[in-house]
GROMACS .gro file of C-alpha atoms in nm:
model
  500
    1UNK     CA    1  -0.714   5.807 -12.472
    2UNK     CA    2  -0.786   6.043 -12.768
    3UNK     CA    3  -1.172   6.011 -12.692
    4UNK     CA    4  -1.121   6.075 -12.304
    5UNK     CA    5  -0.886   6.394 -12.390
    6UNK     CA    6  -1.131   6.517 -12.633
    7UNK     CA    7  -1.436   6.486 -12.387
    8UNK     CA    8  -1.207   6.659 -12.133
    9UNK     CA    9  -1.136   6.941 -12.379
   10UNK     CA   10  -1.506   6.993 -12.453
   11UNK     CA   11  -1.608   6.991 -12.085
   12UNK     CA   12  -1.340   7.253 -12.009
   13UNK     CA   13  -1.463   7.472 -12.304
   14UNK     CA   14  -1.844   7.439 -12.249
   15UNK     CA   15  -1.854   7.408 -11.859
   16UNK     CA   16  -2.102   7.699 -11.860
   17UNK     CA   17  -2.413   7.471 -11.907
   18UNK     CA   18  -2.639   7.319 -12.155
   19UNK     CA   19  -2.756   7.626 -12.306
   20UNK     CA   20  -2.398   7.707 -12.432
   21UNK     CA   21  -2.345   7.358 -12.562
   22UNK     CA   22  -2.685   7.366 -12.765
   23UNK     CA   23  -2.536   7.671 -12.939
   24UNK     CA   24  -2.223   7.492 -13.025
   25UNK     CA   25  -2.140   7.268 -13.346
   26UNK     CA   26  -1.861   7.021 -13.314
   27UNK     CA   27  -1.701   6.893 -13.637
   28UNK     CA   28  -1.464   6.610 -13.660
   29UNK     CA   29  -1.181   6.651 -13.930
   30UNK     CA   30  -0.948   6.381 -14.069
   31UNK     CA   31  -0.657   6.602 -14.068
   32UNK     CA   32  -0.531   6.915 -13.912
   33UNK     CA   33  -0.521   7.205 -14.155
   34UNK     CA   34  -0.219   7.395 -14.247
   35UNK     CA   35  -0.220   7.784 -14.241
   36UNK     CA   36  -0.565   7.971 -14.223
   37UNK     CA   37  -0.475   8.184 -14.499
   38UNK     CA   38  -0.652   8.110 -14.841
   39UNK     CA   39  -0.370   8.235 -15.064
   40UNK     CA   40  -0.123   8.021 -14.893
   41UNK     CA   41  -0.317   7.729 -14.783
   42UNK     CA   42  -0.279   7.361 -14.948
   43UNK     CA   43  -0.509   7.146 -14.751
   44UNK     CA   44  -0.857   7.027 -14.808
   45UNK     CA   45  -0.946   7.031 -14.431
   46UNK     CA   46  -0.847   7.398 -14.446
   47UNK     CA   47  -1.107   7.446 -14.713
   48UNK     CA   48  -1.361   7.307 -14.476
   49UNK     CA   49  -1.284   7.556 -14.220
   50UNK     CA   50  -1.267   7.820 -14.483
   51UNK     CA   51  -1.626   7.752 -14.583
   52UNK     CA   52  -1.747   7.889 -14.244
   53UNK     CA   53  -1.465   8.159 -14.208
   54UNK     CA   54  -1.410   8.328 -14.542
   55UNK     CA   55  -1.690   8.437 -14.804
   56UNK     CA   56  -1.590   8.391 -15.185
   57UNK     CA   57  -1.689   8.610 -15.480
   58UNK     CA   58  -1.901   8.342 -15.599
   59UNK     CA   59  -2.049   8.011 -15.476
   60UNK     CA   60  -2.151   7.670 -15.603
   61UNK     CA   61  -2.490   7.474 -15.568
   62UNK     CA   62  -2.498   7.109 -15.491
   63UNK     CA   63  -2.550   7.059 -15.850
   64UNK     CA   64  -2.238   7.272 -15.932
   65UNK     CA   65  -2.389   7.565 -16.062
   66UNK     CA   66  -2.232   7.908 -15.994
   67UNK     CA   67  -2.444   8.146 -15.783
   68UNK     CA   68  -2.384   8.463 -15.614
   69UNK     CA   69  -2.209   8.513 -15.282
   70UNK     CA   70  -1.999   8.850 -15.227
   71UNK     CA   71  -2.064   8.938 -15.593
   72UNK     CA   72  -2.435   8.966 -15.669
   73UNK     CA   73  -2.381   8.944 -16.052
   74UNK     CA   74  -2.114   8.945 -16.324
   75UNK     CA   75  -2.078   8.974 -16.701
   76UNK     CA   76  -1.804   8.852 -16.930
   77UNK     CA   77  -1.732   9.062 -17.235
   78UNK     CA   78  -1.779   8.922 -17.593
   79UNK     CA   79  -1.399   8.844 -17.642
   80UNK     CA   80  -1.379   8.654 -17.303
   81UNK     CA   81  -1.112   8.887 -17.172
   82UNK     CA   82  -1.299   9.101 -16.928
   83UNK     CA   83  -1.496   8.994 -16.626
   84UNK     CA   84  -1.708   9.269 -16.438
   85UNK     CA   85  -1.845   9.181 -16.114
   86UNK     CA   86  -2.106   9.375 -15.906
   87UNK     CA   87  -2.056   9.358 -15.508
   88UNK     CA   88  -2.335   9.326 -15.268
   89UNK     CA   89  -2.367   9.625 -15.050
   90UNK     CA   90  -2.337   9.605 -14.667
   91UNK     CA   91  -2.096   9.312 -14.640
   92UNK     CA   92  -1.819   9.380 -14.396
   93UNK     CA   93  -1.496   9.200 -14.320
   94UNK     CA   94  -1.447   9.064 -13.943
   95UNK     CA   95  -1.279   9.377 -13.843
   96UNK     CA   96  -1.577   9.591 -13.949
   97UNK     CA   97  -1.429   9.730 -14.271
   98UNK     CA   98  -1.644   9.723 -14.585
   99UNK     CA   99  -1.608   9.449 -14.860
  100UNK     CA  100  -1.551   9.676 -15.139
  101UNK     CA  101  -1.406   9.695 -15.471
  102UNK     CA  102  -1.081   9.827 -15.357
  103UNK     CA  103  -1.039   9.552 -15.114
  104UNK     CA  104  -1.132   9.274 -15.372
  105UNK     CA  105  -0.872   9.401 -15.599
  106UNK     CA  106  -0.615   9.395 -15.315
  107UNK     CA  107  -0.706   9.015 -15.242
  108UNK     CA  108  -0.679   8.925 -15.608
  109UNK     CA  109  -0.357   9.113 -15.644
  110UNK     CA  110  -0.214   8.925 -15.342
  111UNK     CA  111  -0.335   8.599 -15.463
  112UNK     CA  112  -0.155   8.636 -15.801
  113UNK     CA  113   0.178   8.817 -15.700
  114UNK     CA  114   0.254   8.700 -15.330
  115UNK     CA  115   0.601   8.512 -15.376
  116UNK     CA  116   0.448   8.203 -15.169
  117UNK     CA  117   0.099   8.212 -15.313
  118UNK     CA  118  -0.061   7.898 -15.402
  119UNK     CA  119  -0.320   8.065 -15.597
  120UNK     CA  120  -0.092   8.197 -15.866
  121UNK     CA  121  -0.174   7.938 -16.129
  122UNK     CA  122  -0.545   7.954 -16.058
  123UNK     CA  123  -0.532   8.331 -16.125
  124UNK     CA  124  -0.270   8.305 -16.392
  125UNK     CA  125  -0.486   8.464 -16.680
  126UNK     CA  126  -0.567   8.774 -16.457
  127UNK     CA  127  -0.351   9.053 -16.617
  128UNK     CA  128  -0.493   9.338 -16.395
  129UNK     CA  129  -0.785   9.448 -16.167
  130UNK     CA  130  -0.960   9.774 -16.169
  131UNK     CA  131  -1.200   9.915 -15.882
  132UNK     CA  132  -1.383  10.211 -16.084
  133UNK     CA  133  -1.626  10.236 -15.784
  134UNK     CA  134  -1.700  10.080 -15.459
  135UNK     CA  135  -1.928   9.805 -15.588
  136UNK     CA  136  -1.778   9.736 -15.929
  137UNK     CA  137  -1.472   9.508 -15.975
  138UNK     CA  138  -1.328   9.478 -16.341
  139UNK     CA  139  -1.096   9.172 -16.394
  140UNK     CA  140  -0.901   9.204 -16.720
  141UNK     CA  141  -0.746   8.887 -16.846
  142UNK     CA  142  -0.465   8.805 -17.057
  143UNK     CA  143  -0.666   8.555 -17.251
  144UNK     CA  144  -1.027   8.412 -17.231
  145UNK     CA  145  -1.035   8.168 -16.922
  146UNK     CA  146  -1.344   7.937 -16.911
  147UNK     CA  147  -1.238   7.815 -16.569
  148UNK     CA  148  -1.204   8.148 -16.381
  149UNK     CA  149  -1.538   8.159 -16.221
  150UNK     CA  150  -1.504   7.828 -16.083
  151UNK     CA  151  -1.181   7.936 -15.915
  152UNK     CA  152  -1.337   8.229 -15.770
  153UNK     CA  153  -1.570   7.998 -15.604
  154UNK     CA  154  -1.288   7.872 -15.399
  155UNK     CA  155  -0.971   7.969 -15.239
  156UNK     CA  156  -0.885   8.211 -15.514
  157UNK     CA  157  -1.203   8.421 -15.453
  158UNK     CA  158  -1.204   8.418 -15.079
  159UNK     CA  159  -1.181   8.757 -14.921
  160UNK     CA  160  -0.965   8.863 -14.630
  161UNK     CA  161  -0.946   9.203 -14.479
  162UNK     CA  162  -0.631   9.386 -14.657
  163UNK     CA  163  -0.557   9.549 -14.306
  164UNK     CA  164  -0.457   9.198 -14.179
  165UNK     CA  165  -0.230   9.111 -14.470
  166UNK     CA  166   0.089   9.200 -14.273
  167UNK     CA  167  -0.032   9.073 -13.956
  168UNK     CA  168   0.027   8.694 -13.998
  169UNK     CA  169  -0.321   8.624 -14.129
  170UNK     CA  170  -0.237   8.249 -14.144
  171UNK     CA  171  -0.236   8.218 -13.763
  172UNK     CA  172  -0.496   8.515 -13.707
  173UNK     CA  173  -0.692   8.531 -14.015
  174UNK     CA  174  -0.965   8.821 -14.049
  175UNK     CA  175  -1.179   8.704 -14.312
  176UNK     CA  176  -1.547   8.758 -14.444
  177UNK     CA  177  -1.764   8.463 -14.356
  178UNK     CA  178  -2.058   8.388 -14.114
  179UNK     CA  179  -1.797   8.284 -13.853
  180UNK     CA  180  -1.506   8.469 -13.725
  181UNK     CA  181  -1.158   8.339 -13.595
  182UNK     CA  182  -1.148   8.289 -13.215
  183UNK     CA  183  -0.868   8.049 -13.131
  184UNK     CA  184  -0.644   7.761 -13.247
  185UNK     CA  185  -0.461   7.495 -13.058
  186UNK     CA  186  -0.235   7.313 -13.306
  187UNK     CA  187  -0.353   6.938 -13.362
  188UNK     CA  188  -0.630   6.989 -13.115
  189UNK     CA  189  -0.887   7.249 -13.225
  190UNK     CA  190  -0.994   7.545 -13.431
  191UNK     CA  191  -1.274   7.772 -13.267
  192UNK     CA  192  -1.490   8.001 -13.461
  193UNK     CA  193  -1.767   8.237 -13.345
  194UNK     CA  194  -2.064   8.385 -13.507
  195UNK     CA  195  -2.010   8.708 -13.662
  196UNK     CA  196  -2.323   8.930 -13.596
  197UNK     CA  197  -2.262   9.169 -13.877
  198UNK     CA  198  -2.248   8.909 -14.138
  199UNK     CA  199  -2.481   8.996 -14.417
  200UNK     CA  200  -2.688   8.670 -14.414
  201UNK     CA  201  -2.638   8.605 -14.034
  202UNK     CA  202  -2.999   8.494 -13.973
  203UNK     CA  203  -2.947   8.176 -14.184
  204UNK     CA  204  -2.653   8.062 -13.946
  205UNK     CA  205  -2.766   7.913 -13.624
  206UNK     CA  206  -2.473   7.823 -13.408
  207UNK     CA  207  -2.287   8.074 -13.168
  208UNK     CA  208  -1.964   7.877 -13.204
  209UNK     CA  209  -1.807   7.609 -13.433
  210UNK     CA  210  -1.532   7.389 -13.320
  211UNK     CA  211  -1.314   7.183 -13.582
  212UNK     CA  212  -1.124   6.888 -13.407
  213UNK     CA  213  -0.866   6.685 -13.616
  214UNK     CA  214  -0.896   6.309 -13.546
  215UNK     CA  215  -0.696   6.105 -13.786
  216UNK     CA  216  -0.794   5.770 -13.685
  217UNK     CA  217  -1.145   5.726 -13.859
  218UNK     CA  218  -1.278   5.472 -13.611
  219UNK     CA  219  -1.218   5.699 -13.333
  220UNK     CA  220  -1.386   5.971 -13.526
  221UNK     CA  221  -1.695   5.770 -13.574
  222UNK     CA  222  -1.676   5.667 -13.204
  223UNK     CA  223  -1.675   6.007 -13.090
  224UNK     CA  224  -1.966   6.083 -13.297
  225UNK     CA  225  -2.165   5.809 -13.154
  226UNK     CA  226  -2.063   5.907 -12.812
  227UNK     CA  227  -2.203   6.266 -12.857
  228UNK     CA  228  -1.868   6.438 -12.843
  229UNK     CA  229  -1.910   6.535 -13.224
  230UNK     CA  230  -2.205   6.665 -13.421
  231UNK     CA  231  -2.071   6.610 -13.774
  232UNK     CA  232  -1.759   6.413 -13.904
  233UNK     CA  233  -1.640   6.400 -14.247
  234UNK     CA  234  -1.456   6.113 -14.452
  235UNK     CA  235  -1.501   5.767 -14.300
  236UNK     CA  236  -1.307   5.438 -14.362
  237UNK     CA  237  -1.557   5.230 -14.557
  238UNK     CA  238  -1.525   4.958 -14.262
  239UNK     CA  239  -1.699   5.219 -14.053
  240UNK     CA  240  -1.989   5.299 -14.266
  241UNK     CA  241  -2.191   4.985 -14.117
  242UNK     CA  242  -2.154   5.129 -13.765
  243UNK     CA  243  -2.312   5.459 -13.870
  244UNK     CA  244  -2.579   5.294 -14.074
  245UNK     CA  245  -2.678   5.072 -13.766
  246UNK     CA  246  -2.691   5.354 -13.538
  247UNK     CA  247  -3.046   5.488 -13.519
  248UNK     CA  248  -2.909   5.827 -13.354
  249UNK     CA  249  -2.693   5.889 -13.661
  250UNK     CA  250  -2.728   5.968 -14.048
  251UNK     CA  251  -2.485   5.876 -14.315
  252UNK     CA  252  -2.465   6.129 -14.585
  253UNK     CA  253  -2.251   6.027 -14.868
  254UNK     CA  254  -2.205   6.203 -15.188
  255UNK     CA  255  -1.994   6.139 -15.510
  256UNK     CA  256  -1.691   6.385 -15.524
  257UNK     CA  257  -1.490   6.563 -15.777
  258UNK     CA  258  -1.159   6.480 -15.667
  259UNK     CA  259  -0.894   6.196 -15.644
  260UNK     CA  260  -0.618   6.038 -15.453
  261UNK     CA  261  -0.292   5.993 -15.596
  262UNK     CA  262   0.095   6.013 -15.556
  263UNK     CA  263   0.324   6.227 -15.728
  264UNK     CA  264   0.690   6.149 -15.828
  265UNK     CA  265   0.969   6.383 -15.772
  266UNK     CA  266   1.105   6.458 -16.108
  267UNK     CA  267   1.302   6.770 -16.064
  268UNK     CA  268   1.243   6.922 -15.702
  269UNK     CA  269   1.567   6.931 -15.529
  270UNK     CA  270   1.815   6.643 -15.460
  271UNK     CA  271   1.557   6.374 -15.386
  272UNK     CA  272   1.438   6.376 -15.748
  273UNK     CA  273   1.782   6.201 -15.837
  274UNK     CA  274   1.634   5.846 -15.819
  275UNK     CA  275   1.532   5.586 -16.079
  276UNK     CA  276   1.137   5.673 -16.075
  277UNK     CA  277   1.218   6.046 -16.113
  278UNK     CA  278   1.484   6.014 -16.396
  279UNK     CA  279   1.319   5.744 -16.606
  280UNK     CA  280   0.960   5.731 -16.718
  281UNK     CA  281   0.973   5.358 -16.767
  282UNK     CA  282   1.031   5.313 -16.401
  283UNK     CA  283   0.710   5.517 -16.348
  284UNK     CA  284   0.518   5.308 -16.595
  285UNK     CA  285   0.625   4.992 -16.423
  286UNK     CA  286   0.507   5.126 -16.096
  287UNK     CA  287   0.168   5.221 -16.247
  288UNK     CA  288   0.138   4.877 -16.399
  289UNK     CA  289   0.220   4.708 -16.083
  290UNK     CA  290  -0.080   4.862 -15.872
  291UNK     CA  291  -0.420   4.698 -15.914
  292UNK     CA  292  -0.675   4.970 -15.826
  293UNK     CA  293  -0.950   4.726 -15.846
  294UNK     CA  294  -0.795   4.538 -15.561
  295UNK     CA  295  -0.762   4.881 -15.364
  296UNK     CA  296  -1.124   4.924 -15.413
  297UNK     CA  297  -1.219   4.597 -15.307
  298UNK     CA  298  -0.986   4.537 -15.011
  299UNK     CA  299  -0.984   4.889 -14.861
  300UNK     CA  300  -1.258   5.083 -15.029
  301UNK     CA  301  -1.502   4.798 -14.999
  302UNK     CA  302  -1.644   4.912 -15.334
  303UNK     CA  303  -1.646   5.291 -15.249
  304UNK     CA  304  -1.297   5.382 -15.414
  305UNK     CA  305  -1.366   5.390 -15.796
  306UNK     CA  306  -1.040   5.325 -15.976
  307UNK     CA  307  -0.883   5.644 -16.113
  308UNK     CA  308  -0.610   5.698 -16.404
  309UNK     CA  309  -0.682   6.050 -16.477
  310UNK     CA  310  -0.751   6.373 -16.295
  311UNK     CA  311  -1.089   6.430 -16.425
  312UNK     CA  312  -1.371   6.249 -16.234
  313UNK     CA  313  -1.645   6.062 -16.451
  314UNK     CA  314  -1.892   6.336 -16.410
  315UNK     CA  315  -1.651   6.590 -16.601
  316UNK     CA  316  -1.700   6.630 -16.964
  317UNK     CA  317  -1.323   6.611 -16.976
  318UNK     CA  318  -1.318   6.235 -16.850
  319UNK     CA  319  -1.245   5.958 -17.098
  320UNK     CA  320  -1.273   5.598 -17.025
  321UNK     CA  321  -1.004   5.503 -17.282
  322UNK     CA  322  -0.746   5.597 -17.029
  323UNK     CA  323  -0.857   5.318 -16.784
  324UNK     CA  324  -0.753   4.965 -16.757
  325UNK     CA  325  -0.829   4.651 -16.550
  326UNK     CA  326  -0.616   4.506 -16.284
  327UNK     CA  327  -0.236   4.499 -16.306
  328UNK     CA  328   0.034   4.360 -16.509
  329UNK     CA  329   0.346   4.248 -16.301
  330UNK     CA  330   0.519   4.070 -16.587
  331UNK     CA  331   0.520   4.395 -16.821
  332UNK     CA  332   0.629   4.617 -16.517
  333UNK     CA  333   0.934   4.371 -16.459
  334UNK     CA  334   1.001   4.396 -16.849
  335UNK     CA  335   0.987   4.779 -16.824
  336UNK     CA  336   1.235   4.775 -16.528
  337UNK     CA  337   1.483   4.543 -16.707
  338UNK     CA  338   1.467   4.788 -17.018
  339UNK     CA  339   1.539   5.080 -16.789
  340UNK     CA  340   1.851   4.883 -16.663
  341UNK     CA  341   1.717   4.749 -16.324
  342UNK     CA  342   1.639   4.434 -16.149
  343UNK     CA  343   1.478   4.599 -15.854
  344UNK     CA  344   1.423   4.963 -15.758
  345UNK     CA  345   1.401   5.126 -15.439
  346UNK     CA  346   1.155   5.388 -15.367
  347UNK     CA  347   1.019   5.576 -15.052
  348UNK     CA  348   0.653   5.686 -15.047
  349UNK     CA  349   0.547   5.969 -14.812
  350UNK     CA  350   0.201   5.988 -14.711
  351UNK     CA  351  -0.040   6.143 -14.464
  352UNK     CA  352  -0.062   5.916 -14.157
  353UNK     CA  353  -0.430   5.789 -14.119
  354UNK     CA  354  -0.583   5.452 -14.116
  355UNK     CA  355  -0.708   5.451 -14.477
  356UNK     CA  356  -0.378   5.575 -14.617
  357UNK     CA  357  -0.176   5.320 -14.418
  358UNK     CA  358  -0.400   5.029 -14.558
  359UNK     CA  359  -0.374   5.153 -14.906
  360UNK     CA  360   0.014   5.220 -14.908
  361UNK     CA  361   0.071   4.879 -14.744
  362UNK     CA  362  -0.113   4.716 -15.041
  363UNK     CA  363   0.084   4.926 -15.295
  364UNK     CA  364   0.406   4.819 -15.108
  365UNK     CA  365   0.333   4.451 -15.146
  366UNK     CA  366   0.191   4.485 -15.519
  367UNK     CA  367   0.514   4.666 -15.584
  368UNK     CA  368   0.740   4.389 -15.443
  369UNK     CA  369   0.599   4.143 -15.667
  370UNK     CA  370   0.693   4.362 -15.979
  371UNK     CA  371   1.038   4.442 -15.894
  372UNK     CA  372   0.998   4.769 -15.635
  373UNK     CA  373   1.137   4.764 -15.271
  374UNK     CA  374   0.900   5.043 -15.138
  375UNK     CA  375   0.972   5.202 -14.794
  376UNK     CA  376   0.672   5.370 -14.638
  377UNK     CA  377   0.715   5.716 -14.451
  378UNK     CA  378   0.383   5.799 -14.285
  379UNK     CA  379   0.399   6.166 -14.150
  380UNK     CA  380   0.155   6.405 -13.991
  381UNK     CA  381  -0.063   6.551 -14.253
  382UNK     CA  382   0.084   6.922 -14.214
  383UNK     CA  383   0.423   6.784 -14.239
  384UNK     CA  384   0.341   6.626 -14.561
  385UNK     CA  385   0.241   6.926 -14.716
  386UNK     CA  386   0.553   7.107 -14.611
  387UNK     CA  387   0.776   6.800 -14.738
  388UNK     CA  388   0.590   6.813 -15.077
  389UNK     CA  389   0.637   7.196 -15.131
  390UNK     CA  390   1.024   7.175 -15.050
  391UNK     CA  391   1.074   6.836 -15.242
  392UNK     CA  392   1.175   6.635 -14.946
  393UNK     CA  393   1.026   6.329 -15.109
  394UNK     CA  394   1.056   6.062 -15.363
  395UNK     CA  395   0.680   5.982 -15.415
  396UNK     CA  396   0.452   6.175 -15.213
  397UNK     CA  397   0.069   6.134 -15.161
  398UNK     CA  398  -0.132   6.395 -15.304
  399UNK     CA  399  -0.517   6.407 -15.253
  400UNK     CA  400  -0.728   6.675 -15.438
  401UNK     CA  401  -1.083   6.734 -15.343
  402UNK     CA  402  -1.185   6.831 -15.690
  403UNK     CA  403  -1.329   7.146 -15.890
  404UNK     CA  404  -1.618   7.211 -16.092
  405UNK     CA  405  -1.432   7.313 -16.400
  406UNK     CA  406  -1.172   7.044 -16.518
  407UNK     CA  407  -0.895   7.303 -16.553
  408UNK     CA  408  -0.893   7.311 -16.165
  409UNK     CA  409  -0.815   6.934 -16.140
  410UNK     CA  410  -0.523   6.931 -16.362
  411UNK     CA  411  -0.365   7.269 -16.441
  412UNK     CA  412  -0.184   7.355 -16.117
  413UNK     CA  413  -0.051   6.972 -16.069
  414UNK     CA  414   0.106   6.941 -16.401
  415UNK     CA  415   0.169   7.275 -16.573
  416UNK     CA  416   0.542   7.393 -16.545
  417UNK     CA  417   0.452   7.689 -16.330
  418UNK     CA  418   0.157   7.501 -16.147
  419UNK     CA  419   0.150   7.611 -15.786
  420UNK     CA  420   0.088   7.259 -15.668
  421UNK     CA  421   0.329   7.079 -15.897
  422UNK     CA  422   0.546   6.945 -15.640
  423UNK     CA  423   0.733   6.690 -15.847
  424UNK     CA  424   0.820   6.978 -16.103
  425UNK     CA  425   0.693   6.791 -16.410
  426UNK     CA  426   0.750   7.010 -16.708
  427UNK     CA  427   0.643   6.956 -17.070
  428UNK     CA  428   0.591   7.266 -17.309
  429UNK     CA  429   0.341   7.077 -17.518
  430UNK     CA  430   0.131   6.986 -17.211
  431UNK     CA  431   0.159   7.336 -17.099
  432UNK     CA  432   0.019   7.469 -17.443
  433UNK     CA  433  -0.263   7.205 -17.454
  434UNK     CA  434  -0.380   7.293 -17.110
  435UNK     CA  435  -0.365   7.667 -17.167
  436UNK     CA  436  -0.558   7.621 -17.491
  437UNK     CA  437  -0.815   7.422 -17.330
  438UNK     CA  438  -0.873   7.680 -17.057
  439UNK     CA  439  -0.921   7.952 -17.318
  440UNK     CA  440  -1.168   7.748 -17.507
  441UNK     CA  441  -1.533   7.762 -17.417
  442UNK     CA  442  -1.683   7.506 -17.631
  443UNK     CA  443  -1.697   7.177 -17.408
  444UNK     CA  444  -1.623   6.939 -17.714
  445UNK     CA  445  -1.305   7.132 -17.833
  446UNK     CA  446  -1.198   7.167 -17.480
  447UNK     CA  447  -1.219   6.793 -17.423
  448UNK     CA  448  -1.024   6.709 -17.761
  449UNK     CA  449  -0.745   6.934 -17.608
  450UNK     CA  450  -0.768   6.751 -17.285
  451UNK     CA  451  -0.762   6.426 -17.438
  452UNK     CA  452  -0.433   6.515 -17.617
  453UNK     CA  453  -0.271   6.637 -17.296
  454UNK     CA  454  -0.394   6.309 -17.115
  455UNK     CA  455  -0.227   6.083 -17.380
  456UNK     CA  456   0.109   6.236 -17.301
  457UNK     CA  457   0.055   6.240 -16.911
  458UNK     CA  458  -0.037   5.867 -16.922
  459UNK     CA  459   0.281   5.799 -17.091
  460UNK     CA  460   0.516   6.009 -16.873
  461UNK     CA  461   0.334   5.930 -16.560
  462UNK     CA  462   0.417   6.226 -16.332
  463UNK     CA  463   0.119   6.137 -16.118
  464UNK     CA  464  -0.005   5.797 -16.043
  465UNK     CA  465  -0.391   5.822 -15.980
  466UNK     CA  466  -0.550   5.559 -15.750
  467UNK     CA  467  -0.903   5.629 -15.685
  468UNK     CA  468  -1.183   5.893 -15.702
  469UNK     CA  469  -1.273   6.031 -15.364
  470UNK     CA  470  -1.632   5.960 -15.221
  471UNK     CA  471  -1.743   6.216 -14.952
  472UNK     CA  472  -1.881   6.007 -14.668
  473UNK     CA  473  -2.030   6.251 -14.402
  474UNK     CA  474  -2.199   6.135 -14.085
  475UNK     CA  475  -2.396   6.349 -13.836
  476UNK     CA  476  -2.614   6.324 -13.533
  477UNK     CA  477  -2.982   6.289 -13.619
  478UNK     CA  478  -3.063   6.582 -13.450
  479UNK     CA  479  -2.876   6.776 -13.714
  480UNK     CA  480  -3.111   6.920 -13.967
  481UNK     CA  481  -3.077   7.100 -14.297
  482UNK     CA  482  -2.721   6.950 -14.353
  483UNK     CA  483  -2.662   6.902 -14.741
  484UNK     CA  484  -2.340   6.716 -14.865
  485UNK     CA  485  -2.165   6.888 -15.156
  486UNK     CA  486  -1.979   6.719 -15.423
  487UNK     CA  487  -1.666   6.952 -15.338
  488UNK     CA  488  -1.669   6.795 -14.976
  489UNK     CA  489  -1.696   7.126 -14.803
  490UNK     CA  490  -1.920   7.165 -14.502
  491UNK     CA  491  -2.158   7.448 -14.551
  492UNK     CA  492  -2.345   7.550 -14.233
  493UNK     CA  493  -2.614   7.783 -14.399
  494UNK     CA  494  -2.951   7.667 -14.270
  495UNK     CA  495  -2.815   7.382 -14.047
  496UNK     CA  496  -2.979   7.381 -13.718
  497UNK     CA  497  -2.982   7.128 -13.421
  498UNK     CA  498  -3.319   7.000 -13.274
  499UNK     CA  499  -3.371   7.009 -12.916
  500UNK     CA  500  -3.396   6.644 -12.896
   0.00000   0.00000   0.00000
């Protein structure tokens, strides 16, 4: 039924003929994004849409180097507390207004001061921003921040027209990228159209891009095989063989920077008043009850590398000493008994898709053997994001697509004022260690600080990490020039579609 509805929707949109279809790229997403406002947004799939909709001050390469985008050059002062950026000339927002230093200042100030901004912790070290002339942005920091450039290569550095700030930008974004917003039908499609005045328009070859959320991975693959989609992101490991065996498709996997986990509600509203939220021994027992190796083998088919920390193996901050093998149900029971429980009830809320369902049913079974009576609450992905933010969960799935700098993988999730700290974990010692690590530019010294923080976090277990995210893209063979990036975003620069 989903495939039929999708085909009918596309037929209605593109009844104008083959020429129109040729200039349209159709991308299948695992989830429906939340608000299309980079400052307020939380979802990974939203970042995929933003990659075509909103330019950033800087960009990354497939090998994770920082390169120019709206900022052509930059310089950091000797004391590490002033970042000066020179903007490219001739770039304009989708309403035709120039992307100048005053507008960049307005965006950065909005990101760090808007009451419901999710970028506050990413821009926490920014004390003030000056615009001495149209092409110069001077960012004054309260302390050195080795992570700031990497933050500006993502949502914190995305630029929207300041004229749109008070016009519901989440529903009708006026941004700065190669494609501008056309329409959105919730849970059905997001349509972008090429922006002719874009500074690099010649390198973008589709007149229209349509993003369609399809949570069922097999349905997503089947729509790709049937020709209703051109590119899809994230497949269940069980669907990989079907793509490999189809001569008309290309599998494009890449090792990612992020992870899948679930957070425990420690202090976010009334639902924090439950055993796992009040006693770290219960959280430790739950952690010990979970066999990540089994998740990798049963669900991941060897693609879901077990995770016990927020840093991926590619990061200098990663340390193997925080790993373990298998599970220890006996010790888990002993911890529960020490905490005063024979059995513990816990509800886990997660985004409703095929892979998550399999994983959390497996965790439910593992937990039962260790003394946990786990109930599962699958919800629509956008509903999950709202529930996490308002504290309407006991344990909640939390996926993170990863960042180039290690601070981006941990600070906003576990620091007291972190904008994505949904469980409201708070430890002043951890705050200090993470803040000191962010201000330190020497990787060895930074790692030592992160090791100390991780030792505390492994003991207190506010977040239970499960596995590192592989990005498994697939596309039609006719799609040429597509490059899979470790951050999981779909970048369309240079991507074309062959006639046959």
